[in-house]
Each structure stands twice: as C-alpha cells, then as structure tokens.
Amino acid sequence: EAASVAKRGPDMSPIVGDVAAYALSQDGRRAAVARLTASTPISNTATAVTVTIQTYELSYLNLETGERRVLVPAVTDVGNLAFALSRDGRHLAFGGLGLGEAGSLALTAEPQGALFVLETETGAPPKTIGGCATRCHDFVWHQDNNFFVFGDGGGLFLFNLSASKPELLAGDPAITRYYGPISWAKNGRWLLMWLGLGIEGADKAILDVPTKQAMTIPNTFQYADPLYAEVAWMQDDRLFVVRAEGPDGPAIGETWRVDVEGGQVVRDESVVLSASIAHPTAPVHWADGRFGYGLIDENGAAGTGLFRRTAFNEPEERLNDMPAALFAPEAAWLPDGSGAALAQAGRLYYAPAGGSLYDMQPVVGRWAHALSWLP
C-alpha cells in the first residue's frame, strides 16, 4: 500500500510531534524517519535576526515488524532536515547545524551546516564528515550503495564511504550556483539534477559524472510558475519530458537522449498529448516500455485524467480521473502501471486503472504527502 506522512498547517509545514519525512530502502523493508521534536527561536547576535531552529529525531523503522530504534536523538537545522537512506538500508546520510538540542547553539553569523553519515545496523554514533557552505541538501545515493551526491550551496559533491572527505564534482565557490541532485540514470553514470545559474530559478540538467560535464535540458527552467516541465528517466537511459508549449498549451511529451561527445541533451521524439489541456504532469516510463502521464486543469475540465501510451505514435488510453489542480499534484505510479496514488493539497486519492477515483481522506486524514508504494 502507499505510505504517507501527515503534515499540518495551511503551508503544509510540520508542527512539533509530527513525522516530517522518511526515506525507504530499495526493498521497502526499512525506513529512516525524521520526527520534529522542537522548534526554537534563537537570536543571531551578529545580524540581530531571530532564526527558528528545528530539532529532529532520526529513527530506523522495520516496516515488517513495526520495531523502531532511535539513531540520532537530536539534530538541528534551519527548515526541513535533508537526509537519505542508502538503497540497501545500511547507511544514512544527513545534514544539519549540529547534533544535540537547539539550546546549545550560538548563532553569530550565517548558520553553517555539517555533513553526517552513520551505519544503521551497528549502533555506532554518526560520523561528522565535514562542513557545508550554508547547508547540505538533496542527498541521492548511487545504486552501488558506496557513495552519494549532495549540494551544499557552494557546489555539487560526491562522498564515497571509503574516503575521508567529499569530492567536488561541479561548482566554484566564487560563483553563485545551485546544484540539487534528483536521481541517477540506470547506467549509474548520469545524474539528473537542478542547476541554478543565477540567484533565482533553475533548470533541470544532466551531469556526466566521469567527465564532470553539465548539460541543461531545454525548456525546463522553473521559477515561480506553478506549472513547469517534469522529467523522468526511461528504461534505456533516455529522458521522458512532459511540458506545456506555452501558457495556453498544447501539452507536449518528448524523449531526449544524452550526447556526451556533443555536450548536450538532444530531442529524439515529440508528440502533442493534448491540444485543449495546457499542463501535463506525472511522467513515468515503465519496464515494459509504456509511457504514463497526467493532464490537469484548475477547473477539472474535460480531457483531464491519467493516461497511458504504448508509444508516441500510438493512441492514448485514459486510465482514470485527476482531481482539479492549479499546482501539479504529487503522484506515485504503481510499478506495473495499474494505478497511482495522488496527493493534492494534502488530500490523498487512489486512482486504479479503469476504475473510480477514490478519495482516501476519510481513511488517512489530512495533509498526506511523500507517497511511496511498498512491495
């Protein structure tokens, strides 16, 4: 079934006592769970600005037995805690201002984060790997479980568990850049990430790790617009992109390939997904080669819904409804394409292929997000 995290408040931010986020092992049997335990205003003596410091407890949860073990009693950070569990569940990487309660912090300048790694099964305390410019964020583990990548406000880094310090993959401390890792291609060589070349907004881009070459994906820039291009890896290491051609559409589906020698991402195919609905969302490419996506409209107009295509030159198959939405909902497709879980403004829906759209709020309550299907 789909797992969800409860969040509260009109801005969907957690309150003290809430489970704020979780990370799953690849087999879905273990989870690292962050619970917000305190929210503490602390005055910065250098800037005279009061900063709210969040304190989290990190636990290791056995989803088969329900057994829970505390890994880190307290770690502080500004905002949401960034962390990621390795695919085999044996290591946890996380960032933070420091270990311990917020009362021990003395802010005298811009808060600086640190990088921590711990072994989940040994009971050993976390190791402090080093500092981060501003804060560590967007941890993504590689398929081989030996290293992960992350951004830190000054660059994109890789940390190998056998190393003593992170390796800089991209970035220059003298130039403002934003690097936000998202996911690895199946080949384990290419990294999908956010790349911000200025102060505000960012494009999606591909980093070829061996050559450290970054290639921006055209038409994926995002800033304040609630409707933006979405990208998913395909089974053959190409990219499936859905986007609106303009403010009023049409909705477009595209496939792109990485051309390392040419230093660019090149479009292979394009298809109009809808001429009447402007915004596509929730792209997925399944193991059997089929494509899935959604079409949304803030008024729930005719033509919205979840769809599946065997190929771009084949007609679409409508699977189910989509709730009316101004912002793209969170979508978690079932691995076999037989349906999806959707979270829209904290309300959870289940959309089986060929069935009705089920409103799950009476069962799970409000503020559902962070959806993952368990095996």
Coordinates of C-alpha atoms in Angstrom, one line a residue:
E1 CA 0.0 0.0 0.0
A2 CA 1.1 3.6 -0.2
A3 CA 2.8 5.2 2.8
S4 CA 2.2 8.8 3.6
V5 CA 3.4 11.5 6.1
A6 CA 1.0 13.7 7.9
K7 CA 1.7 17.5 7.8
R8 CA -0.4 20.3 9.2
G9 CA -1.0 24.0 8.7
P10 CA -2.0 26.0 5.6
D11 CA 1.6 25.9 4.3
M12 CA 1.9 22.1 4.8
S13 CA 4.7 22.6 7.3
P14 CA 5.0 20.1 10.2
I15 CA 4.3 21.0 13.8
V16 CA 6.2 19.7 16.8
G17 CA 5.5 16.0 17.2
D18 CA 4.8 15.3 13.5
V19 CA 6.7 12.9 11.4
A20 CA 8.2 15.4 8.9
A21 CA 9.8 13.0 6.3
Y22 CA 11.0 9.5 5.7
A23 CA 13.4 7.6 3.4
L24 CA 12.9 4.0 2.3
S25 CA 15.4 1.2 1.5
Q26 CA 15.0 -0.2 -2.0
D27 CA 13.3 -3.3 -0.8
G28 CA 10.7 -1.3 1.2
R29 CA 11.5 -3.2 4.4
R30 CA 13.4 -0.4 6.3
A31 CA 12.8 3.3 6.7
A32 CA 14.7 6.2 8.2
V33 CA 12.1 8.6 9.8
A34 CA 12.6 12.2 10.9
R35 CA 10.2 13.5 13.6
L36 CA 10.1 17.2 14.6
T37 CA 10.7 17.4 18.3
A38 CA 11.2 21.1 18.9
S39 CA 11.0 24.5 17.1
T40 CA 13.2 27.1 18.9
P41 CA 13.6 30.8 18.0
I42 CA 17.3 31.8 18.5
S43 CA 18.6 35.3 18.1
N44 CA 21.6 35.8 15.8
T45 CA 23.9 38.1 17.7
A46 CA 25.7 39.3 14.5
T47 CA 22.6 40.2 12.5
A48 CA 20.0 40.8 15.2
V49 CA 17.7 38.5 13.3
T50 CA 15.8 35.7 15.1
V51 CA 16.1 32.4 13.4
T52 CA 13.8 29.4 14.0
I53 CA 15.9 26.3 14.6
Q54 CA 14.2 22.9 14.1
T55 CA 15.2 19.9 16.1
Y56 CA 14.6 16.4 14.7
E57 CA 14.8 12.8 16.0
L58 CA 16.0 10.3 13.4
S59 CA 14.8 6.7 13.8
Y60 CA 15.2 3.4 12.0
L61 CA 12.0 1.6 11.4
N62 CA 11.4 -2.0 10.5
L63 CA 8.3 -1.9 8.4
E64 CA 7.7 -5.7 8.6
T65 CA 7.7 -5.9 12.4
G66 CA 7.0 -2.3 13.4
E67 CA 10.1 -2.2 15.6
R68 CA 11.7 1.3 15.9
R69 CA 15.1 2.2 17.1
V70 CA 16.4 5.8 17.6
L71 CA 19.5 6.5 15.6
V72 CA 20.0 10.2 16.4
P73 CA 18.2 11.6 19.4
A74 CA 18.6 15.2 18.2
V75 CA 19.9 17.0 15.2
T76 CA 19.2 20.7 14.4
D77 CA 18.7 22.5 11.2
V78 CA 17.1 25.6 9.6
G79 CA 13.9 24.3 7.9
N80 CA 13.4 20.8 6.7
L81 CA 16.0 18.2 7.5
A82 CA 17.8 16.7 4.5
F83 CA 18.6 13.0 4.7
A84 CA 18.7 9.9 2.6
L85 CA 18.9 6.2 3.3
S86 CA 21.2 4.0 1.1
R87 CA 19.3 1.6 -1.1
D88 CA 20.4 -1.4 1.0
G89 CA 19.4 0.4 4.2
R90 CA 22.8 0.1 5.8
H91 CA 23.9 3.8 5.8
L92 CA 22.2 7.1 6.5
A93 CA 23.5 10.4 5.2
F94 CA 22.1 13.6 6.6
G95 CA 22.9 17.3 7.1
G96 CA 22.3 19.7 10.0
L97 CA 23.7 22.5 12.0
G98 CA 24.8 20.1 14.7
L99 CA 24.0 17.2 16.9
G100 CA 22.1 17.9 20.1
E101 CA 19.4 20.2 21.2
A102 CA 18.9 23.7 19.8
G103 CA 19.6 25.4 23.1
S104 CA 23.3 24.6 22.7
L105 CA 23.6 26.7 19.5
A106 CA 25.1 30.2 19.5
L107 CA 24.4 32.0 16.2
T108 CA 27.0 34.7 15.5
A109 CA 26.8 34.7 11.7
E110 CA 25.1 32.9 8.8
P111 CA 24.4 29.4 10.0
Q112 CA 26.7 26.8 8.6
G113 CA 25.8 23.2 8.2
A114 CA 27.6 19.9 8.5
L115 CA 27.6 16.5 6.8
F116 CA 27.0 13.3 8.8
V117 CA 27.0 9.6 8.0
L118 CA 26.1 6.7 10.2
E119 CA 25.8 2.9 9.9
T120 CA 22.2 1.9 10.7
E121 CA 22.8 -1.6 11.9
T122 CA 25.8 -1.2 14.2
G123 CA 24.5 1.3 16.8
A124 CA 27.6 3.4 16.3
P125 CA 27.2 7.2 16.6
P126 CA 27.2 9.3 13.4
K127 CA 30.5 10.5 11.9
T128 CA 30.9 14.1 11.1
I129 CA 32.4 14.2 7.6
G130 CA 32.9 18.0 7.3
G131 CA 31.2 21.3 6.9
C132 CA 28.9 22.6 4.2
A133 CA 28.6 26.1 2.7
T134 CA 25.2 27.2 4.2
R135 CA 23.7 23.7 4.4
C136 CA 23.9 20.2 2.9
H137 CA 20.8 19.3 0.9
D138 CA 19.4 16.9 -1.7
F139 CA 21.2 13.6 -0.8
V140 CA 21.0 11.0 -3.5
W141 CA 22.6 7.5 -3.1
H142 CA 24.1 5.7 -6.0
Q143 CA 22.9 2.2 -7.0
D144 CA 26.0 0.5 -5.6
N145 CA 25.4 1.9 -2.1
N146 CA 29.1 3.0 -1.8
F147 CA 28.6 6.7 -2.4
F148 CA 26.1 9.6 -2.6
V149 CA 25.9 13.1 -4.1
F150 CA 24.6 16.2 -2.5
G151 CA 24.6 20.0 -2.9
D152 CA 25.8 22.4 -0.3
G153 CA 25.2 26.0 -1.5
G154 CA 28.7 26.1 -3.0
G155 CA 28.8 23.2 -5.3
L156 CA 27.9 19.6 -6.1
F157 CA 29.8 17.0 -4.1
L158 CA 30.3 13.2 -4.1
F159 CA 31.1 11.3 -0.9
N160 CA 32.5 7.8 -1.1
L161 CA 32.2 5.8 2.2
S162 CA 35.8 4.7 1.9
A163 CA 37.0 8.3 1.6
S164 CA 37.9 10.9 4.3
K165 CA 36.2 13.9 2.6
P166 CA 33.8 14.7 -0.2
E167 CA 34.9 15.2 -3.8
L168 CA 33.8 18.4 -5.6
L169 CA 32.1 17.4 -8.9
A170 CA 30.9 20.8 -10.0
G171 CA 30.9 24.4 -8.8
D172 CA 33.1 27.3 -8.0
P173 CA 32.9 29.0 -4.5
A174 CA 33.4 32.4 -6.2
I175 CA 30.4 32.0 -8.5
T176 CA 26.8 31.6 -7.3
R177 CA 25.3 28.3 -8.5
Y178 CA 22.7 25.9 -7.2
Y179 CA 23.1 22.2 -7.6
G180 CA 20.3 19.9 -6.5
P181 CA 20.6 16.2 -7.2
I182 CA 17.4 14.4 -8.2
S183 CA 18.1 10.8 -9.4
W184 CA 20.5 8.6 -11.3
A185 CA 20.1 7.0 -14.7
K186 CA 20.0 3.2 -14.7
N187 CA 23.6 3.2 -16.2
G188 CA 24.8 4.8 -12.9
R189 CA 26.8 7.4 -14.9
W190 CA 24.4 10.2 -15.5
L191 CA 22.8 12.3 -12.7
L192 CA 19.6 14.3 -13.2
M193 CA 19.8 17.5 -11.1
W194 CA 18.6 21.1 -10.6
L195 CA 21.2 23.6 -12.0
G196 CA 20.7 27.2 -11.0
L197 CA 22.9 29.6 -12.9
G198 CA 21.8 32.8 -11.1
I199 CA 20.1 33.9 -7.9
E200 CA 16.6 32.7 -8.6
G201 CA 15.1 29.8 -10.6
A202 CA 16.8 26.7 -12.0
D203 CA 16.9 24.4 -15.0
K204 CA 16.9 20.6 -14.9
A205 CA 20.3 19.3 -16.2
I206 CA 22.3 16.1 -16.7
L207 CA 25.8 15.7 -15.1
D208 CA 28.0 13.2 -16.8
V209 CA 30.0 12.2 -13.7
P210 CA 33.2 10.8 -15.3
T211 CA 33.7 13.9 -17.3
K212 CA 32.0 16.3 -14.8
Q213 CA 30.2 17.8 -17.8
A214 CA 26.8 19.5 -17.1
M215 CA 24.2 19.7 -19.8
T216 CA 21.0 21.7 -19.4
I217 CA 17.7 20.1 -20.6
P218 CA 16.0 22.7 -22.8
N219 CA 12.6 24.2 -21.7
T220 CA 12.8 23.0 -18.1
F221 CA 13.5 26.3 -16.3
Q222 CA 11.4 26.8 -13.2
Y223 CA 10.9 29.8 -11.0
A224 CA 7.6 30.9 -9.6
D225 CA 5.2 29.4 -12.2
P226 CA 3.1 26.7 -10.6
L227 CA 3.1 24.7 -13.9
Y228 CA 6.5 23.5 -15.1
A229 CA 8.2 20.8 -17.2
E230 CA 8.6 17.4 -15.4
V231 CA 11.3 14.8 -16.2
A232 CA 11.6 11.0 -15.7
W233 CA 14.3 8.6 -16.6
M234 CA 13.5 6.0 -19.2
Q235 CA 14.5 2.3 -19.1
D236 CA 17.1 2.9 -21.8
D237 CA 18.7 6.0 -20.0
R238 CA 16.9 8.5 -22.2
L239 CA 14.5 11.1 -20.6
F240 CA 10.8 11.4 -20.8
V241 CA 9.8 15.1 -20.6
V242 CA 6.2 16.5 -20.3
R243 CA 5.6 20.2 -20.6
A244 CA 3.4 22.9 -21.9
E245 CA 4.4 24.5 -25.2
G246 CA 3.2 27.9 -23.9
P247 CA 0.8 29.5 -21.3
D248 CA -2.2 28.0 -23.0
G249 CA -0.6 24.8 -24.3
P250 CA -0.6 22.5 -26.0
A251 CA 0.7 19.8 -23.7
I252 CA 3.8 18.1 -25.1
G253 CA 5.5 14.8 -24.5
E254 CA 9.2 14.4 -25.6
T255 CA 12.0 11.9 -25.4
W256 CA 15.6 13.2 -25.0
R257 CA 19.0 11.4 -25.2
V258 CA 22.3 12.4 -23.6
D259 CA 25.0 13.2 -26.2
V260 CA 28.2 13.3 -24.1
E261 CA 30.5 13.8 -27.1
G262 CA 28.4 16.8 -28.3
G263 CA 28.0 18.1 -24.7
Q264 CA 24.2 18.4 -25.0
V265 CA 20.9 16.7 -24.4
V266 CA 19.2 16.1 -27.8
R267 CA 15.5 15.6 -28.5
D268 CA 14.5 12.3 -30.2
E269 CA 10.7 12.4 -30.4
S270 CA 7.8 14.7 -29.7
V271 CA 4.0 14.3 -29.5
V272 CA 1.1 16.5 -28.7
L273 CA -0.5 14.9 -25.6
S274 CA -3.5 17.4 -25.6
A275 CA -4.4 20.5 -27.6
S276 CA -7.1 21.5 -25.1
I277 CA -5.4 20.9 -21.7
A278 CA -2.4 23.0 -21.1
H279 CA -0.5 21.2 -18.4
P280 CA 0.8 17.6 -18.3
T281 CA 2.3 16.1 -15.2
A282 CA 3.5 12.8 -13.5
P283 CA 5.6 11.3 -16.3
V284 CA 6.7 7.7 -16.0
H285 CA 8.3 5.1 -18.2
W286 CA 7.6 1.5 -17.2
A287 CA 9.8 -1.6 -17.6
D288 CA 7.5 -2.8 -20.4
G289 CA 8.2 0.3 -22.4
R290 CA 4.9 2.1 -22.0
F291 CA 4.6 5.8 -21.0
G292 CA 2.3 7.2 -18.3
Y293 CA 1.3 10.8 -17.6
G294 CA -1.4 13.0 -16.3
L295 CA -3.3 16.1 -17.6
I296 CA -4.5 18.6 -15.1
D297 CA -6.7 21.8 -15.1
E298 CA -7.6 24.0 -12.2
N299 CA -11.3 23.7 -13.1
G300 CA -11.2 20.0 -13.8
A301 CA -12.1 20.5 -17.4
A302 CA -13.0 17.6 -19.8
G303 CA -9.8 16.0 -21.1
T304 CA -8.0 15.8 -17.8
G305 CA -7.0 12.5 -16.3
L306 CA -4.3 9.8 -16.1
F307 CA -3.2 8.3 -19.4
R308 CA -1.0 5.6 -20.8
R309 CA 0.6 5.2 -24.2
T310 CA 2.4 2.2 -25.7
A311 CA 4.4 4.5 -28.0
F312 CA 4.2 8.1 -29.2
N313 CA 2.7 7.0 -32.5
E314 CA 0.0 5.0 -30.7
P315 CA -3.3 6.5 -29.3
E316 CA -3.5 7.2 -25.6
E317 CA -5.5 5.1 -23.2
R318 CA -7.4 7.0 -20.4
L319 CA -6.9 5.3 -17.1
N320 CA -8.8 7.4 -14.5
D321 CA -9.7 10.9 -13.4
M322 CA -7.4 13.6 -12.0
P323 CA -8.6 16.0 -9.3
A324 CA -8.9 19.7 -10.3
A325 CA -5.5 21.2 -9.6
L326 CA -3.7 24.5 -10.1
F327 CA -0.4 23.1 -8.9
A328 CA 0.9 19.7 -10.1
P329 CA -0.1 17.0 -7.6
E330 CA 2.3 14.5 -6.1
A331 CA 1.9 11.3 -8.0
A332 CA 3.2 7.8 -7.2
W333 CA 2.5 5.3 -10.0
L334 CA 2.3 1.6 -9.3
P335 CA 5.3 -0.2 -10.8
D336 CA 3.1 -2.1 -13.2
G337 CA 1.1 0.9 -14.3
S338 CA -2.1 -0.4 -12.8
G339 CA -2.9 2.8 -11.0
A340 CA -1.5 5.7 -9.0
A341 CA -1.7 7.4 -5.6
L342 CA -2.2 11.2 -5.8
A343 CA -1.7 13.9 -3.2
Q344 CA -3.4 17.2 -4.0
A345 CA -3.2 19.9 -1.3
G346 CA -2.8 17.3 1.4
R347 CA -5.7 15.2 0.2
L348 CA -4.9 11.6 -0.8
Y349 CA -6.6 9.9 -3.8
Y350 CA -6.2 6.4 -5.2
A351 CA -6.7 6.1 -9.0
P352 CA -6.8 2.5 -10.2
A353 CA -6.6 2.0 -14.0
G354 CA -10.1 1.6 -15.4
G355 CA -11.8 2.4 -12.0
S356 CA -13.1 5.3 -10.0
L357 CA -11.1 8.0 -8.3
Y358 CA -11.2 7.2 -4.6
D359 CA -10.9 10.0 -2.0
M360 CA -8.8 8.5 0.8
Q361 CA -9.0 11.4 3.3
P362 CA -11.7 9.7 5.4
V363 CA -9.2 6.8 5.9
V364 CA -5.8 8.5 6.3
G365 CA -6.8 12.1 7.4
R366 CA -5.5 15.4 6.1
W367 CA -2.0 16.6 4.9
A368 CA -0.9 13.4 3.1
H369 CA 2.4 13.8 1.1
A370 CA 5.6 11.9 0.3
L371 CA 3.9 8.9 -1.3
S372 CA 5.8 5.6 -1.9
W373 CA 4.4 2.2 -2.9
L374 CA 5.7 -0.7 -0.8
P375 CA 6.4 -4.1 -2.4

